[in-house]
JSON list of C-alpha atoms in Angstrom, two decimals:
[
{"chain": "A", "resi": 1, "resn": "GLU", "atom": "CA", "xyz": [-0.25, 0.17, -0.05]},
{"chain": "A", "resi": 2, "resn": "ALA", "atom": "CA", "xyz": [2.56, 2.59, 0.97]},
{"chain": "A", "resi": 3, "resn": "LEU", "atom": "CA", "xyz": [4.93, 1.91, -2.05]},
{"chain": "A", "resi": 4, "resn": "GLU", "atom": "CA", "xyz": [0.93, 2.06, -4.55]},
{"chain": "A", "resi": 5, "resn": "ALA", "atom": "CA", "xyz": [0.11, 5.81, -2.71]},
{"chain": "A", "resi": 6, "resn": "ILE", "atom": "CA", "xyz": [4.17, 6.96, -2.93]},
{"chain": "A", "resi": 7, "resn": "GLN", "atom": "CA", "xyz": [3.93, 5.80, -6.97]},
{"chain": "A", "resi": 8, "resn": "LYS", "atom": "CA", "xyz": [1.10, 7.74, -6.92]},
{"chain": "A", "resi": 9, "resn": "ALA", "atom": "CA", "xyz": [2.04, 10.59, -5.65]},
{"chain": "A", "resi": 10, "resn": "GLY", "atom": "CA", "xyz": [5.16, 11.10, -8.40]},
{"chain": "A", "resi": 11, "resn": "THR", "atom": "CA", "xyz": [2.28, 9.86, -11.16]},
{"chain": "A", "resi": 12, "resn": "ILE", "atom": "CA", "xyz": [0.80, 13.50, -10.02]},
{"chain": "A", "resi": 13, "resn": "TRP", "atom": "CA", "xyz": [3.50, 15.20, -10.04]},
{"chain": "A", "resi": 14, "resn": "GLN", "atom": "CA", "xyz": [4.53, 14.28, -13.40]},
{"chain": "A", "resi": 15, "resn": "ALA", "atom": "CA", "xyz": [0.99, 15.15, -14.30]},
{"chain": "A", "resi": 16, "resn": "LEU", "atom": "CA", "xyz": [1.98, 18.83, -13.10]},
{"chain": "A", "resi": 17, "resn": "PRO", "atom": "CA", "xyz": [3.03, 21.74, -15.72]},
{"chain": "A", "resi": 18, "resn": "GLU", "atom": "CA", "xyz": [6.39, 22.24, -15.86]},
{"chain": "A", "resi": 19, "resn": "LYS", "atom": "CA", "xyz": [6.64, 25.61, -13.77]},
{"chain": "A", "resi": 20, "resn": "GLU", "atom": "CA", "xyz": [4.12, 23.65, -10.33]},
{"chain": "A", "resi": 21, "resn": "GLN", "atom": "CA", "xyz": [6.57, 21.06, -10.76]},
{"chain": "A", "resi": 22, "resn": "HIS", "atom": "CA", "xyz": [10.18, 22.89, -9.69]},
{"chain": "A", "resi": 23, "resn": "ARG", "atom": "CA", "xyz": [7.25, 24.32, -7.02]},
{"chain": "A", "resi": 24, "resn": "PHE", "atom": "CA", "xyz": [6.63, 20.72, -5.60]},
{"chain": "A", "resi": 25, "resn": "ASN", "atom": "CA", "xyz": [11.00, 19.78, -6.02]},
{"chain": "A", "resi": 26, "resn": "PRO", "atom": "CA", "xyz": [11.30, 19.27, -2.24]},
{"chain": "A", "resi": 27, "resn": "ILE", "atom": "CA", "xyz": [8.43, 17.13, -1.63]},
{"chain": "A", "resi": 28, "resn": "LEU", "atom": "CA", "xyz": [8.65, 15.09, -4.55]},
{"chain": "A", "resi": 29, "resn": "ALA", "atom": "CA", "xyz": [12.77, 14.31, -3.98]},
{"chain": "A", "resi": 30, "resn": "SER", "atom": "CA", "xyz": [10.79, 13.18, -0.05]},
{"chain": "A", "resi": 31, "resn": "PHE", "atom": "CA", "xyz": [8.93, 11.19, -2.26]},
{"chain": "A", "resi": 32, "resn": "PHE", "atom": "CA", "xyz": [11.05, 9.53, -4.33]},
{"chain": "A", "resi": 33, "resn": "TYR", "atom": "CA", "xyz": [13.50, 9.18, -1.04]},
{"chain": "A", "resi": 34, "resn": "GLN", "atom": "CA", "xyz": [10.51, 7.14, 0.38]},
{"chain": "A", "resi": 35, "resn": "LEU", "atom": "CA", "xyz": [9.56, 5.13, -2.53]},
{"chain": "A", "resi": 36, "resn": "SER", "atom": "CA", "xyz": [13.74, 4.17, -2.42]},
{"chain": "A", "resi": 37, "resn": "PHE", "atom": "CA", "xyz": [13.25, 3.05, 1.04]},
{"chain": "A", "resi": 38, "resn": "VAL", "atom": "CA", "xyz": [10.32, 0.73, 0.26]},
{"chain": "A", "resi": 39, "resn": "LEU", "atom": "CA", "xyz": [11.95, -0.72, -2.48]},
{"chain": "A", "resi": 40, "resn": "SER", "atom": "CA", "xyz": [15.18, -1.44, -0.47]},
{"chain": "A", "resi": 41, "resn": "ASN", "atom": "CA", "xyz": [13.32, -3.17, 1.85]},
{"chain": "A", "resi": 42, "resn": "MET", "atom": "CA", "xyz": [11.10, -5.18, -0.46]},
{"chain": "A", "resi": 43, "resn": "ASP", "atom": "CA", "xyz": [14.98, -6.30, -2.23]},
{"chain": "A", "resi": 44, "resn": "ARG", "atom": "CA", "xyz": [14.24, -3.78, -4.92]},
{"chain": "A", "resi": 45, "resn": "TYR", "atom": "CA", "xyz": [17.76, -2.65, -4.90]},
{"chain": "A", "resi": 46, "resn": "LYS", "atom": "CA", "xyz": [17.44, -2.45, -8.88]},
{"chain": "A", "resi": 47, "resn": "GLU", "atom": "CA", "xyz": [14.67, 0.24, -8.69]},
{"chain": "A", "resi": 48, "resn": "ALA", "atom": "CA", "xyz": [15.67, 1.73, -4.83]},
{"chain": "A", "resi": 49, "resn": "VAL", "atom": "CA", "xyz": [18.83, 2.65, -6.50]},
{"chain": "A", "resi": 50, "resn": "GLU", "atom": "CA", "xyz": [16.02, 4.89, -9.96]},
{"chain": "A", "resi": 51, "resn": "ALA", "atom": "CA", "xyz": [14.74, 6.20, -7.26]},
{"chain": "A", "resi": 52, "resn": "MET", "atom": "CA", "xyz": [17.25, 7.48, -5.26]},
{"chain": "A", "resi": 53, "resn": "GLN", "atom": "CA", "xyz": [19.27, 8.43, -8.16]},
{"chain": "A", "resi": 54, "resn": "LYS", "atom": "CA", "xyz": [16.36, 10.64, -8.84]},
{"chain": "A", "resi": 55, "resn": "VAL", "atom": "CA", "xyz": [16.39, 12.23, -5.59]},
{"chain": "A", "resi": 56, "resn": "VAL", "atom": "CA", "xyz": [20.53, 12.90, -6.15]},
{"chain": "A", "resi": 57, "resn": "THR", "atom": "CA", "xyz": [19.53, 14.79, -8.86]},
{"chain": "A", "resi": 58, "resn": "ILE", "atom": "CA", "xyz": [16.61, 16.70, -7.84]},
{"chain": "A", "resi": 59, "resn": "ARG", "atom": "CA", "xyz": [18.46, 17.80, -4.85]},
{"chain": "A", "resi": 60, "resn": "GLN", "atom": "CA", "xyz": [21.58, 18.82, -6.97]},
{"chain": "A", "resi": 61, "resn": "ALA", "atom": "CA", "xyz": [19.58, 20.84, -8.78]},
{"chain": "A", "resi": 62, "resn": "LEU", "atom": "CA", "xyz": [18.38, 22.65, -4.91]},
{"chain": "A", "resi": 63, "resn": "SER", "atom": "CA", "xyz": [21.43, 23.31, -3.50]},
{"chain": "A", "resi": 64, "resn": "GLU", "atom": "CA", "xyz": [22.66, 24.67, -6.53]},
{"chain": "A", "resi": 65, "resn": "THR", "atom": "CA", "xyz": [19.92, 27.31, -5.49]},
{"chain": "A", "resi": 66, "resn": "ASP", "atom": "CA", "xyz": [19.86, 27.15, -1.82]},
{"chain": "A", "resi": 67, "resn": "PRO", "atom": "CA", "xyz": [22.99, 25.57, -0.36]},
{"chain": "A", "resi": 68, "resn": "ASP", "atom": "CA", "xyz": [22.35, 26.42, 3.45]},
{"chain": "A", "resi": 69, "resn": "ARG", "atom": "CA", "xyz": [18.94, 24.38, 3.22]},
{"chain": "A", "resi": 70, "resn": "PHE", "atom": "CA", "xyz": [19.42, 21.46, 0.60]},
{"chain": "A", "resi": 71, "resn": "ASN", "atom": "CA", "xyz": [23.27, 20.37, 1.24]},
{"chain": "A", "resi": 72, "resn": "PRO", "atom": "CA", "xyz": [22.13, 17.93, 4.96]},
{"chain": "A", "resi": 73, "resn": "ASP", "atom": "CA", "xyz": [19.07, 16.58, 2.06]},
{"chain": "A", "resi": 74, "resn": "LEU", "atom": "CA", "xyz": [21.63, 16.14, -0.40]},
{"chain": "A", "resi": 75, "resn": "ALA", "atom": "CA", "xyz": [24.01, 14.23, 1.94]},
{"chain": "A", "resi": 76, "resn": "VAL", "atom": "CA", "xyz": [21.97, 12.13, 3.54]},
{"chain": "A", "resi": 77, "resn": "SER", "atom": "CA", "xyz": [20.23, 10.96, -0.55]},
{"chain": "A", "resi": 78, "resn": "LEU", "atom": "CA", "xyz": [23.75, 10.35, -1.45]},
{"chain": "A", "resi": 79, "resn": "GLN", "atom": "CA", "xyz": [24.52, 7.85, 1.49]},
{"chain": "A", "resi": 80, "resn": "SER", "atom": "CA", "xyz": [21.85, 6.64, 0.50]},
{"chain": "A", "resi": 81, "resn": "LEU", "atom": "CA", "xyz": [22.67, 5.86, -3.24]},
{"chain": "A", "resi": 82, "resn": "SER", "atom": "CA", "xyz": [25.86, 4.08, -1.55]},
{"chain": "A", "resi": 83, "resn": "VAL", "atom": "CA", "xyz": [24.16, 1.97, 0.32]},
{"chain": "A", "resi": 84, "resn": "CYS", "atom": "CA", "xyz": [21.72, 1.20, -2.58]},
{"chain": "A", "resi": 85, "resn": "LEU", "atom": "CA", "xyz": [24.60, 0.43, -4.94]},
{"chain": "A", "resi": 86, "resn": "SER", "atom": "CA", "xyz": [26.50, -1.74, -2.87]},
{"chain": "A", "resi": 87, "resn": "LYS", "atom": "CA", "xyz": [22.98, -3.95, -2.70]},
{"chain": "A", "resi": 88, "resn": "LEU", "atom": "CA", "xyz": [24.15, -4.20, -5.98]},
{"chain": "A", "resi": 89, "resn": "ASP", "atom": "CA", "xyz": [28.26, -4.40, -6.17]},
{"chain": "A", "resi": 90, "resn": "ARG", "atom": "CA", "xyz": [28.50, -1.53, -7.78]},
{"chain": "A", "resi": 91, "resn": "HIS", "atom": "CA", "xyz": [31.19, -0.68, -5.53]},
{"chain": "A", "resi": 92, "resn": "GLU", "atom": "CA", "xyz": [33.13, 2.04, -7.72]},
{"chain": "A", "resi": 93, "resn": "GLU", "atom": "CA", "xyz": [30.02, 4.02, -8.30]},
{"chain": "A", "resi": 94, "resn": "ALA", "atom": "CA", "xyz": [29.17, 3.49, -4.50]},
{"chain": "A", "resi": 95, "resn": "LEU", "atom": "CA", "xyz": [32.35, 4.56, -3.50]},
{"chain": "A", "resi": 96, "resn": "GLY", "atom": "CA", "xyz": [31.42, 7.81, -5.14]},
{"chain": "A", "resi": 97, "resn": "ALA", "atom": "CA", "xyz": [28.37, 8.81, -3.95]},
{"chain": "A", "resi": 98, "resn": "ILE", "atom": "CA", "xyz": [29.88, 8.20, -0.03]},
{"chain": "A", "resi": 99, "resn": "GLN", "atom": "CA", "xyz": [32.93, 10.17, -1.23]},
{"chain": "A", "resi": 100, "resn": "LYS", "atom": "CA", "xyz": [30.18, 13.04, -1.78]},
{"chain": "A", "resi": 101, "resn": "SER", "atom": "CA", "xyz": [28.44, 13.06, 0.86]},
{"chain": "A", "resi": 102, "resn": "VAL", "atom": "CA", "xyz": [31.59, 13.51, 2.86]},
{"chain": "A", "resi": 103, "resn": "THR", "atom": "CA", "xyz": [32.56, 16.71, 1.29]},
{"chain": "A", "resi": 104, "resn": "ILE", "atom": "CA", "xyz": [29.32, 18.13, 1.79]},
{"chain": "A", "resi": 105, "resn": "ARG", "atom": "CA", "xyz": [29.23, 17.01, 5.06]},
{"chain": "A", "resi": 106, "resn": "GLN", "atom": "CA", "xyz": [32.92, 17.84, 6.07]},
{"chain": "A", "resi": 107, "resn": "VAL", "atom": "CA", "xyz": [31.87, 21.43, 4.64]},
{"chain": "A", "resi": 108, "resn": "LEU", "atom": "CA", "xyz": [28.95, 21.84, 6.91]},
{"chain": "A", "resi": 109, "resn": "SER", "atom": "CA", "xyz": [30.83, 20.58, 10.06]},
{"chain": "A", "resi": 110, "resn": "GLU", "atom": "CA", "xyz": [33.20, 23.04, 9.95]},
{"chain": "A", "resi": 111, "resn": "LYS", "atom": "CA", "xyz": [30.33, 25.47, 10.36]},
{"chain": "A", "resi": 112, "resn": "ASP", "atom": "CA", "xyz": [28.53, 23.84, 12.36]},
{"chain": "A", "resi": 113, "resn": "PRO", "atom": "CA", "xyz": [30.10, 20.78, 14.07]},
{"chain": "A", "resi": 114, "resn": "ASP", "atom": "CA", "xyz": [27.76, 20.16, 17.32]},
{"chain": "A", "resi": 115, "resn": "ARG", "atom": "CA", "xyz": [24.59, 20.01, 14.33]},
{"chain": "A", "resi": 116, "resn": "PHE", "atom": "CA", "xyz": [26.62, 17.96, 11.68]},
{"chain": "A", "resi": 117, "resn": "ASN", "atom": "CA", "xyz": [30.42, 15.92, 12.91]},
{"chain": "A", "resi": 118, "resn": "PRO", "atom": "CA", "xyz": [27.22, 12.95, 13.96]},
{"chain": "A", "resi": 119, "resn": "ASP", "atom": "CA", "xyz": [26.25, 13.18, 10.65]},
{"chain": "A", "resi": 120, "resn": "LEU", "atom": "CA", "xyz": [29.49, 13.24, 9.22]},
{"chain": "A", "resi": 121, "resn": "ALA", "atom": "CA", "xyz": [30.64, 10.06, 11.66]},
{"chain": "A", "resi": 122, "resn": "VAL", "atom": "CA", "xyz": [28.25, 8.03, 10.48]},
{"chain": "A", "resi": 123, "resn": "SER", "atom": "CA", "xyz": [29.15, 8.88, 6.42]},
{"chain": "A", "resi": 124, "resn": "LEU", "atom": "CA", "xyz": [32.94, 8.10, 7.59]},
{"chain": "A", "resi": 125, "resn": "TYR", "atom": "CA", "xyz": [32.20, 5.17, 8.31]},
{"chain": "A", "resi": 126, "resn": "GLY", "atom": "CA", "xyz": [30.47, 4.28, 5.77]},
{"chain": "A", "resi": 127, "resn": "LEU", "atom": "CA", "xyz": [32.92, 5.53, 3.03]},
{"chain": "A", "resi": 128, "resn": "SER", "atom": "CA", "xyz": [35.08, 3.36, 5.70]},
{"chain": "A", "resi": 129, "resn": "CYS", "atom": "CA", "xyz": [33.17, -0.06, 4.61]},
{"chain": "A", "resi": 130, "resn": "SER", "atom": "CA", "xyz": [32.97, 1.23, 0.50]},
{"chain": "A", "resi": 131, "resn": "PHE", "atom": "CA", "xyz": [36.89, 1.34, 0.41]},
{"chain": "A", "resi": 132, "resn": "LEU", "atom": "CA", "xyz": [36.81, -2.34, 2.44]},
{"chain": "A", "resi": 133, "resn": "LYS", "atom": "CA", "xyz": [34.68, -3.68, -0.69]},
{"chain": "A", "resi": 134, "resn": "LEU", "atom": "CA", "xyz": [37.24, -2.44, -2.44]},
{"chain": "A", "resi": 135, "resn": "GLY", "atom": "CA", "xyz": [40.14, -4.62, -1.71]},
{"chain": "A", "resi": 136, "resn": "ARG", "atom": "CA", "xyz": [42.28, -1.21, -0.25]},
{"chain": "A", "resi": 137, "resn": "HIS", "atom": "CA", "xyz": [43.01, -1.09, 3.06]},
{"chain": "A", "resi": 138, "resn": "ALA", "atom": "CA", "xyz": [45.38, 1.60, 3.82]},
{"chain": "A", "resi": 139, "resn": "GLU", "atom": "CA", "xyz": [42.44, 3.80, 3.10]},
{"chain": "A", "resi": 140, "resn": "THR", "atom": "CA", "xyz": [39.84, 2.30, 4.67]},
{"chain": "A", "resi": 141, "resn": "ILE", "atom": "CA", "xyz": [41.51, 2.27, 8.39]},
{"chain": "A", "resi": 142, "resn": "ASP", "atom": "CA", "xyz": [42.63, 5.91, 7.81]},
{"chain": "A", "resi": 143, "resn": "HIS", "atom": "CA", "xyz": [38.24, 6.27, 8.30]},
{"chain": "A", "resi": 144, "resn": "ILE", "atom": "CA", "xyz": [37.62, 4.46, 10.15]},
{"chain": "A", "resi": 145, "resn": "GLN", "atom": "CA", "xyz": [39.34, 6.06, 12.41]},
{"chain": "A", "resi": 146, "resn": "LYS", "atom": "CA", "xyz": [37.88, 9.70, 11.81]},
{"chain": "A", "resi": 147, "resn": "SER", "atom": "CA", "xyz": [34.80, 7.45, 12.52]},
{"chain": "A", "resi": 148, "resn": "ILE", "atom": "CA", "xyz": [35.62, 6.29, 15.33]},
{"chain": "A", "resi": 149, "resn": "ALA", "atom": "CA", "xyz": [37.18, 9.57, 16.60]},
{"chain": "A", "resi": 150, "resn": "LEU", "atom": "CA", "xyz": [34.14, 11.40, 16.05]},
{"chain": "A", "resi": 151, "resn": "PHE", "atom": "CA", "xyz": [32.13, 8.99, 17.49]},
{"chain": "A", "resi": 152, "resn": "GLU", "atom": "CA", "xyz": [34.19, 8.17, 20.48]},
{"chain": "A", "resi": 153, "resn": "SER", "atom": "CA", "xyz": [33.57, 12.37, 20.82]},
{"chain": "A", "resi": 154, "resn": "LEU", "atom": "CA", "xyz": [30.07, 12.64, 20.49]},
{"chain": "A", "resi": 155, "resn": "LEU", "atom": "CA", "xyz": [29.43, 9.90, 23.06]},
{"chain": "A", "resi": 156, "resn": "LYS", "atom": "CA", "xyz": [32.29, 11.94, 25.68]},
{"chain": "A", "resi": 157, "resn": "GLU", "atom": "CA", "xyz": [30.99, 14.85, 26.00]},
{"chain": "A", "resi": 158, "resn": "LYS", "atom": "CA", "xyz": [27.40, 14.15, 24.60]},
{"chain": "A", "resi": 159, "resn": "GLN", "atom": "CA", "xyz": [25.86, 11.44, 25.78]},
{"chain": "A", "resi": 160, "resn": "PHE", "atom": "CA", "xyz": [24.07, 10.67, 22.68]},
{"chain": "A", "resi": 161, "resn": "GLU", "atom": "CA", "xyz": [24.05, 6.53, 23.43]},
{"chain": "A", "resi": 162, "resn": "GLU", "atom": "CA", "xyz": [21.20, 7.01, 19.81]},
{"chain": "A", "resi": 163, "resn": "TYR", "atom": "CA", "xyz": [25.25, 6.30, 18.46]},
{"chain": "A", "resi": 164, "resn": "ASP", "atom": "CA", "xyz": [26.40, 3.43, 20.31]},
{"chain": "A", "resi": 165, "resn": "THR", "atom": "CA", "xyz": [25.36, 1.00, 17.62]},
{"chain": "A", "resi": 166, "resn": "ASP", "atom": "CA", "xyz": [27.20, 2.99, 14.24]},
{"chain": "A", "resi": 167, "resn": "PHE", "atom": "CA", "xyz": [30.15, 3.19, 16.88]},
{"chain": "A", "resi": 168, "resn": "GLY", "atom": "CA", "xyz": [29.87, -0.41, 17.67]},
{"chain": "A", "resi": 169, "resn": "LEU", "atom": "CA", "xyz": [29.53, -1.40, 13.95]},
{"chain": "A", "resi": 170, "resn": "ALA", "atom": "CA", "xyz": [32.95, 1.27, 13.11]},
{"chain": "A", "resi": 171, "resn": "LEU", "atom": "CA", "xyz": [34.66, -0.95, 15.74]},
{"chain": "A", "resi": 172, "resn": "GLU", "atom": "CA", "xyz": [33.58, -4.15, 14.45]},
{"chain": "A", "resi": 173, "resn": "THR", "atom": "CA", "xyz": [35.05, -2.82, 11.00]},
{"chain": "A", "resi": 174, "resn": "TYR", "atom": "CA", "xyz": [38.28, -1.59, 12.02]},
{"chain": "A", "resi": 175, "resn": "SER", "atom": "CA", "xyz": [38.60, -5.19, 14.48]},
{"chain": "A", "resi": 176, "resn": "ASP", "atom": "CA", "xyz": [38.32, -6.60, 11.14]},
{"chain": "A", "resi": 177, "resn": "VAL", "atom": "CA", "xyz": [40.40, -5.06, 9.10]},
{"chain": "A", "resi": 178, "resn": "LEU", "atom": "CA", "xyz": [42.75, -4.73, 10.80]},
{"chain": "A", "resi": 179, "resn": "GLU", "atom": "CA", "xyz": [42.69, -8.83, 11.30]},
{"chain": "A", "resi": 180, "resn": "VAL", "atom": "CA", "xyz": [42.70, -8.71, 7.34]},
{"chain": "A", "resi": 181, "resn": "THR", "atom": "CA", "xyz": [46.58, -7.06, 7.35]},
{"chain": "A", "resi": 182, "resn": "GLY", "atom": "CA", "xyz": [47.96, -9.14, 10.06]},
{"chain": "A", "resi": 183, "resn": "GLN", "atom": "CA", "xyz": [47.22, -6.86, 12.68]},
{"chain": "A", "resi": 184, "resn": "LEU", "atom": "CA", "xyz": [46.17, -9.42, 15.16]},
{"chain": "A", "resi": 185, "resn": "SER", "atom": "CA", "xyz": [46.68, -8.18, 19.05]},
{"chain": "A", "resi": 186, "resn": "LYS", "atom": "CA", "xyz": [45.63, -4.62, 17.90]},
{"chain": "A", "resi": 187, "resn": "ALA", "atom": "CA", "xyz": [42.35, -6.40, 16.11]},
{"chain": "A", "resi": 188, "resn": "LEU", "atom": "CA", "xyz": [41.74, -8.21, 18.99]},
{"chain": "A", "resi": 189, "resn": "GLU", "atom": "CA", "xyz": [42.19, -5.22, 21.69]},
{"chain": "A", "resi": 190, "resn": "ILE", "atom": "CA", "xyz": [39.51, -3.24, 19.16]},
{"chain": "A", "resi": 191, "resn": "ALA", "atom": "CA", "xyz": [36.95, -6.38, 19.60]},
{"chain": "A", "resi": 192, "resn": "ARG", "atom": "CA", "xyz": [37.22, -6.08, 22.79]},
{"chain": "A", "resi": 193, "resn": "LYS", "atom": "CA", "xyz": [36.53, -2.27, 23.40]},
{"chain": "A", "resi": 194, "resn": "ALA", "atom": "CA", "xyz": [33.49, -3.54, 21.13]},
{"chain": "A", "resi": 195, "resn": "VAL", "atom": "CA", "xyz": [31.75, -6.03, 22.58]},
{"chain": "A", "resi": 196, "resn": "PRO", "atom": "CA", "xyz": [30.29, -3.78, 25.77]},
{"chain": "A", "resi": 197, "resn": "ILE", "atom": "CA", "xyz": [28.25, -2.33, 23.47]}
]
């Protein structure tokens, strides 16, 4: 039912005059985002990618006119696109999308670290996962360390318990790549650190 409702909304938008379409583009992007989410949950990743690509296209255009307003949403869309592409084993494309997300969030976090550092930590974790899937271990370690450092800062200074899961996943990934690269004692140390989380 949710899928049908979202698809119907998209059909209605496409029937609007072009001037009206531009006016409702932010809403349309949200509809396509929800469509991609629903399709992903149904394991229909190819269609989910197509929907998320539309979201990215719309939000890129919006961010060109008002970056302060739309860049946060664009970064979210790029991260989601990366996840969908990864599900299809399109890892180079997934890497490109998450790199763009990180770049945007780095700029945002410089302006407002309290608001955007959590999102940057998540994107850096996603970037490290993309590098890992491509066997680029040095870059994986570099970015996972940056992600973990941000998570540790958030948890220490603000006690943001909602980031415990992401932090735990980042530690597990760090431990895995250390093991793959033969750093067994360090991998065990990080794995033990992840257990309480």
